[in-house]
């Protein structure tokens, strides 16, 4: 798909234009980009036919790393790698255990780990301030502490830059032999092993990479909303990430960003239109996508080109 | 302005709905009297805390309707924009921005949850948008940092815990053991910290036999009830509310825990209607304020009756305390606009002028009147009593009520609640007024 | 350890009684989910919503009976009616309109369809029953309490929690095991669980069995909710909490394993109540720790069979 | 007896059978030969109605049966033994064999007659009858799968790669069983797939070859 880079550039431009024209959307779009980065990880695992129904734990790890460290080290340029490192570390440890499992067990074990994390974040009140969460205040950007409007632009810019970076990374990875072996896990894992490709190692690498991106996404969410609560680790949050992956379409690294933008916008507009029944609207959108456009937004776009 | 609109519309090329939403905020910055007064209200519309959020929203709609029928505020009709707190803080802070930057609301009523309040108040500082904390109780808000644009139009955790504690010390001075069972979140933890500080200061030596913080929204308390039955504390404190409190009290009633221990329930009021006769008489109940249906001496009895009837006629239920808190915020908003408009000689106030009007404001609540202190905290009296049944209500209401003046049970400006409570002496009890008749 | 045990044996005894009642509730919800997964191969996220709707329906019927002055034992009829109604109406509706369209699709799509359904049902529930806690206690009151000796003291337990909940759970377990082993329909369900295609080749109408099983599973979820309704106050969001717990049970038990679900529910019930007494901080983590521990040792779940992987 | 005419089948949006045609006459023995992945199993599954047919038609006993639901094939007297034996592991061997008869609600006498006929044909099943299916060896399992297919297949049986993975001695026994089958039940048509054409030559009257989803010349 030669048009992918072109579309990515167009998309990035559209986002910038949107954020410029409608200031309050800048916040929504930053969140969407952050979640899109996390969903890239879901996409990797989906390639291997595995659904992580607990991926919000990596978002939470990233977000809480920022929340815990910010009072002593408010520098965004240090916090981001720190959050990525923590999430990657956990991803490696949990991944070593998880890659032995497939399908429902893989999904449910991810869910279990996420729920353990969620429960601990909620329970260990003395450390985490429980469900109230922790406020992230006074971040600095390369040593400066700009005014709020500038700061919002900086966060948006960082999110967009990282989104492009990780999007490229994932594209390259998926096209590499390692990335193509992922699809082998989905369809014919035993044959993969016959060919001498260690399936577990392939999956582990993807899992750790997905954890890293989850951590970065979570850190961005924390820096943008500047308040972190355990809710970010709850299973419905994980469900939303999978939702976004399918909404955007699993066919391209652009999918997660299309999905996340669509998701956040639908959520905001649904909440504005009918505050009591926004969940129902989101659910209905999801059903319509699955039943009538299983390729997601990306599928719709690429089908239009082919036509 | 028109150019800007075309630019935005052209850029986004969005559909009709999206377009209207994106452009809706256009007129907000205009000087002079706006065509409508937009009020952003964050409340729980889903999840377990919607037991508070939805009645409050319903009350707000009824009151706004009345206000608009009477010509609005300063001649401007009021229009609420409700936002659901349940999806989480990241969503809520986005919604706060949307309310201010896009919907162009002129004032925000923020939040039931303390977490939501803690997240929204700094935004009110940054965006210089007057924010009324209409229901959350955390003492941290004004004690940790000043918030020039935030005002709490009701009481808060410290008086709401201290008043029942004082009542207990008066009513059952010789208790020796106590157990606490609170919801596991800020209010549950904070209220216990406040209680413990006050109790240890005024009655040292009480043994705490169990400290339980079951998960927020827990659906079963049978194990906890068993443990309380086995531990036999003289007093059981629970600041729980909503479905959690209803479940706890029903299971306690069924298993005769009420016969073994005296309950202290600072937030019982909102659950009494649901519990009906299941609630047992003779236990200490509070209301996060003075707004009991059987308030013995409301400032204006006719107003309280009108208020209750307004809600009852529509929903066939008595209004619960979040309805009162919502009414207090609306009443404060009316009073502040009147004050600000008068100060400006009939002109419409800007953000700064509006905020100025709130400082030191006194406004009427359905039962009494409330004054906002210089730090933004409202002074709301507290009434605590013993649960009892009478002919008039099919649910428990307090008797032997004590009205605690807000100034007496609130932490003085500039002090931290826990430190202040620790500094109380047993003779503080002498200040407690005598029970009121009724 | 030994001294700790002797010091706390009385409390452990109480924890056992509490744990049994809780395990019974957990089992009732999880077993339906497990059955549905076994036959349809779909992780039904909306199972929690069916639990909640069953609970609300039972409470509504029970309160209606009470308002008509019907005797208290009719509260039990209300519980059963609610389960049957949800199973017979919502079950077929969901299976026919939604699930049928996605059989054989990727796992993730199947999961998300039920997730979408869950989101929709959460709001539907709120629109129908409102947000104030709903509760009925006729079934609880009808049987009263039983005093359990505790040292030189007694602890009152409700007969409902002591006998009715564990009794119904045990009866359900035995009846299900008998049904699946000894009746033709049951054996056909097992056949479809094991291998849908081979079963179809044997002349089994798998579509009908899936409809039947899903409705049956929905009924069990609703029954679980109905049984919980007398002891708890129903509020929005109870479905979301129930479902994660059920997931943990199903994965721990082994897919489609009824006895596994019973054993897991028992472990979770006891583990949780012991935690409430001795380490309340870990109460909520217990089910997941049990799950992780079990799957570490037995990756296919307690009673699970290793599936042959097709090349 | 069984006929495919120009049948095309898609799996996950990819065409895996393209215009496949073959015919099995009543009482006929027909082999379908092809490499792994050529489409043999897909052809049998299409015949059984387990996969939707995109183009072309399936005829059973001269009647159009393309849209007849898969589970009705058993009622029409067609038995199927899938490639991997796919028994119901928690049932005993006898229960495995009886299940289709019970599902079809055959009279008890007819069920007993069929079971006896299968036991006569495959004597080793009589000894295996009370064993749990999950505990059988690969070869035993294949025999049971054949027996189970015969309980239904009064008109035809479809056997998917029965020799795959069988030790030579077992393969010989299986082939003998098929030969006995031919004499004992001459009316039952058999369609059998295999990747090695030599194995089946003595057993069949006609051979079809499939390559990459299409029929190829023999």
PDB file of C-alpha atoms in Angstrom, chain A residues 13-14 17-18 20-25 27-28 31 35 118-119 122-126 129-135 148 152 221 224-229 231-232 234 240 264 267-273 275-276 278-279, chain B residues 7-8 11-12 17-19 21-22 45-46 57 61 82-84 86-91 93-95 97-98 101-103 113-116 118-119 122-123 126-127 138 140 144 184-187 189-190 213-216:
ATOM      1  CA  UNK A  13      -1.959  17.610   8.764  1.00  0.00           C
ATOM      2  CA  UNK A  14      -5.703  17.219   9.374  1.00  0.00           C
ATOM      3  CA  UNK A  17      -5.528  21.811  11.442  1.00  0.00           C
ATOM      4  CA  UNK A  18      -8.256  20.515  13.715  1.00  0.00           C
ATOM      5  CA  UNK A  20      -5.608  24.795  15.574  1.00  0.00           C
ATOM      6  CA  UNK A  21      -9.171  25.560  14.517  1.00  0.00           C
ATOM      7  CA  UNK A  22     -10.915  24.107  17.552  1.00  0.00           C
ATOM      8  CA  UNK A  23      -8.751  24.632  20.627  1.00  0.00           C
ATOM      9  CA  UNK A  24     -10.624  22.298  22.967  1.00  0.00           C
ATOM     10  CA  UNK A  25     -10.259  19.428  20.497  1.00  0.00           C
ATOM     11  CA  UNK A  27      -6.867  17.949  24.239  1.00  0.00           C
ATOM     12  CA  UNK A  28      -9.139  15.242  22.861  1.00  0.00           C
ATOM     13  CA  UNK A  31      -5.530  11.721  24.176  1.00  0.00           C
ATOM     14  CA  UNK A  35      -4.328   5.835  23.031  1.00  0.00           C
ATOM     15  CA  UNK A 118      -6.179  -2.232  39.249  1.00  0.00           C
ATOM     16  CA  UNK A 119      -7.063  -3.700  42.629  1.00  0.00           C
ATOM     17  CA  UNK A 122      -7.230   1.033  44.364  1.00  0.00           C
ATOM     18  CA  UNK A 123      -6.351  -0.765  47.611  1.00  0.00           C
ATOM     19  CA  UNK A 124      -2.932   0.591  48.520  1.00  0.00           C
ATOM     20  CA  UNK A 125      -4.421   3.891  49.517  1.00  0.00           C
ATOM     21  CA  UNK A 126      -1.403   5.093  51.424  1.00  0.00           C
ATOM     22  CA  UNK A 129      -4.358   7.681  47.077  1.00  0.00           C
ATOM     23  CA  UNK A 130      -6.836   5.020  45.969  1.00  0.00           C
ATOM     24  CA  UNK A 131      -9.637   5.788  43.541  1.00  0.00           C
ATOM     25  CA  UNK A 132      -9.078   9.530  43.968  1.00  0.00           C
ATOM     26  CA  UNK A 133      -5.868   9.201  42.112  1.00  0.00           C
ATOM     27  CA  UNK A 134      -2.816  11.378  41.912  1.00  0.00           C
ATOM     28  CA  UNK A 135      -2.542  14.797  40.399  1.00  0.00           C
ATOM     29  CA  UNK A 148      -1.007  26.549  29.419  1.00  0.00           C
ATOM     30  CA  UNK A 152      -1.054  22.081  25.295  1.00  0.00           C
ATOM     31  CA  UNK A 221      -2.403  10.351  28.879  1.00  0.00           C
ATOM     32  CA  UNK A 224      -2.237  15.490  29.187  1.00  0.00           C
ATOM     33  CA  UNK A 225      -5.019  14.923  31.709  1.00  0.00           C
ATOM     34  CA  UNK A 226      -2.630  15.606  34.579  1.00  0.00           C
ATOM     35  CA  UNK A 227      -4.619  13.379  36.882  1.00  0.00           C
ATOM     36  CA  UNK A 228      -4.216   9.620  37.158  1.00  0.00           C
ATOM     37  CA  UNK A 229      -6.763   7.255  38.685  1.00  0.00           C
ATOM     38  CA  UNK A 231      -9.782   3.584  36.356  1.00  0.00           C
ATOM     39  CA  UNK A 232      -7.141   3.678  33.630  1.00  0.00           C
ATOM     40  CA  UNK A 234      -9.983  -1.229  34.751  1.00  0.00           C
ATOM     41  CA  UNK A 240     -11.968   0.140  24.850  1.00  0.00           C
ATOM     42  CA  UNK A 264     -12.745   9.824  21.227  1.00  0.00           C
ATOM     43  CA  UNK A 267     -17.515   9.496  22.813  1.00  0.00           C
ATOM     44  CA  UNK A 268     -17.336  13.252  23.231  1.00  0.00           C
ATOM     45  CA  UNK A 269     -20.199  13.932  20.856  1.00  0.00           C
ATOM     46  CA  UNK A 270     -22.307  11.117  22.257  1.00  0.00           C
ATOM     47  CA  UNK A 271     -21.712  12.431  25.768  1.00  0.00           C
ATOM     48  CA  UNK A 272     -22.626  15.937  24.645  1.00  0.00           C
ATOM     49  CA  UNK A 273     -25.751  14.803  22.829  1.00  0.00           C
ATOM     50  CA  UNK A 275     -25.159  12.427  28.596  1.00  0.00           C
ATOM     51  CA  UNK A 276     -27.143   9.508  30.062  1.00  0.00           C
ATOM     52  CA  UNK A 278     -23.361   7.638  25.687  1.00  0.00           C
ATOM     53  CA  UNK A 279     -22.373   4.047  26.444  1.00  0.00           C
TER      54      UNK A 279
ATOM     55  CA  UNK B   7     -12.535  28.926   8.210  1.00  0.00           C
ATOM     56  CA  UNK B   8     -13.433  26.384  10.834  1.00  0.00           C
ATOM     57  CA  UNK B  11     -11.384  23.122   7.522  1.00  0.00           C
ATOM     58  CA  UNK B  12     -13.383  20.492   9.229  1.00  0.00           C
ATOM     59  CA  UNK B  17     -24.054  17.596  14.186  1.00  0.00           C
ATOM     60  CA  UNK B  18     -20.344  17.944  14.476  1.00  0.00           C
ATOM     61  CA  UNK B  19     -20.481  21.358  12.889  1.00  0.00           C
ATOM     62  CA  UNK B  21     -21.125  21.384  18.240  1.00  0.00           C
ATOM     63  CA  UNK B  22     -17.869  22.805  17.050  1.00  0.00           C
ATOM     64  CA  UNK B  45     -25.117   9.802  35.300  1.00  0.00           C
ATOM     65  CA  UNK B  46     -23.957   6.184  35.250  1.00  0.00           C
ATOM     66  CA  UNK B  57     -29.651  16.417  37.875  1.00  0.00           C
ATOM     67  CA  UNK B  61     -33.722  20.632  35.747  1.00  0.00           C
ATOM     68  CA  UNK B  82     -24.689  17.966  31.970  1.00  0.00           C
ATOM     69  CA  UNK B  83     -21.564  15.841  31.861  1.00  0.00           C
ATOM     70  CA  UNK B  84     -21.141  12.302  33.186  1.00  0.00           C
ATOM     71  CA  UNK B  86     -18.414   8.099  35.559  1.00  0.00           C
ATOM     72  CA  UNK B  87     -16.102   7.464  32.573  1.00  0.00           C
ATOM     73  CA  UNK B  88     -13.091   8.617  34.541  1.00  0.00           C
ATOM     74  CA  UNK B  89     -10.886  11.595  35.139  1.00  0.00           C
ATOM     75  CA  UNK B  90      -9.192  11.697  31.746  1.00  0.00           C
ATOM     76  CA  UNK B  91     -12.586  11.966  30.128  1.00  0.00           C
ATOM     77  CA  UNK B  93     -11.000  16.965  32.332  1.00  0.00           C
ATOM     78  CA  UNK B  94     -11.576  16.840  28.576  1.00  0.00           C
ATOM     79  CA  UNK B  95     -15.228  17.489  29.149  1.00  0.00           C
ATOM     80  CA  UNK B  97     -12.383  21.926  28.638  1.00  0.00           C
ATOM     81  CA  UNK B  98     -15.157  21.286  26.169  1.00  0.00           C
ATOM     82  CA  UNK B 101     -13.870  26.340  25.435  1.00  0.00           C
ATOM     83  CA  UNK B 102     -16.589  25.008  23.200  1.00  0.00           C
ATOM     84  CA  UNK B 103     -19.960  25.266  24.902  1.00  0.00           C
ATOM     85  CA  UNK B 113     -16.548  12.600  43.463  1.00  0.00           C
ATOM     86  CA  UNK B 114     -13.639  14.051  45.384  1.00  0.00           C
ATOM     87  CA  UNK B 115     -11.297  12.758  42.708  1.00  0.00           C
ATOM     88  CA  UNK B 116     -13.219  14.688  40.067  1.00  0.00           C
ATOM     89  CA  UNK B 118      -9.388  17.509  42.757  1.00  0.00           C
ATOM     90  CA  UNK B 119      -8.920  17.239  39.002  1.00  0.00           C
ATOM     91  CA  UNK B 122      -6.829  23.301  39.117  1.00  0.00           C
ATOM     92  CA  UNK B 123      -8.507  23.647  35.731  1.00  0.00           C
ATOM     93  CA  UNK B 126      -5.976  27.855  34.831  1.00  0.00           C
ATOM     94  CA  UNK B 127      -9.018  28.754  32.801  1.00  0.00           C
ATOM     95  CA  UNK B 138     -12.774  16.269  50.495  1.00  0.00           C
ATOM     96  CA  UNK B 140      -8.011  18.671  50.774  1.00  0.00           C
ATOM     97  CA  UNK B 144      -3.787  22.289  50.301  1.00  0.00           C
ATOM     98  CA  UNK B 184     -12.427   2.077  49.986  1.00  0.00           C
ATOM     99  CA  UNK B 185     -11.881   5.437  48.367  1.00  0.00           C
ATOM    100  CA  UNK B 186     -10.898   8.918  49.416  1.00  0.00           C
ATOM    101  CA  UNK B 187     -14.031   9.769  51.343  1.00  0.00           C
ATOM    102  CA  UNK B 189     -10.341   6.802  54.126  1.00  0.00           C
ATOM    103  CA  UNK B 190     -10.335  10.553  54.763  1.00  0.00           C
ATOM    104  CA  UNK B 213     -12.457  -0.860  53.789  1.00  0.00           C
ATOM    105  CA  UNK B 214     -14.436  -3.074  51.452  1.00  0.00           C
ATOM    106  CA  UNK B 215     -14.230  -2.328  47.767  1.00  0.00           C
ATOM    107  CA  UNK B 216     -16.240   0.654  46.601  1.00  0.00           C
TER     108      UNK B 216
END
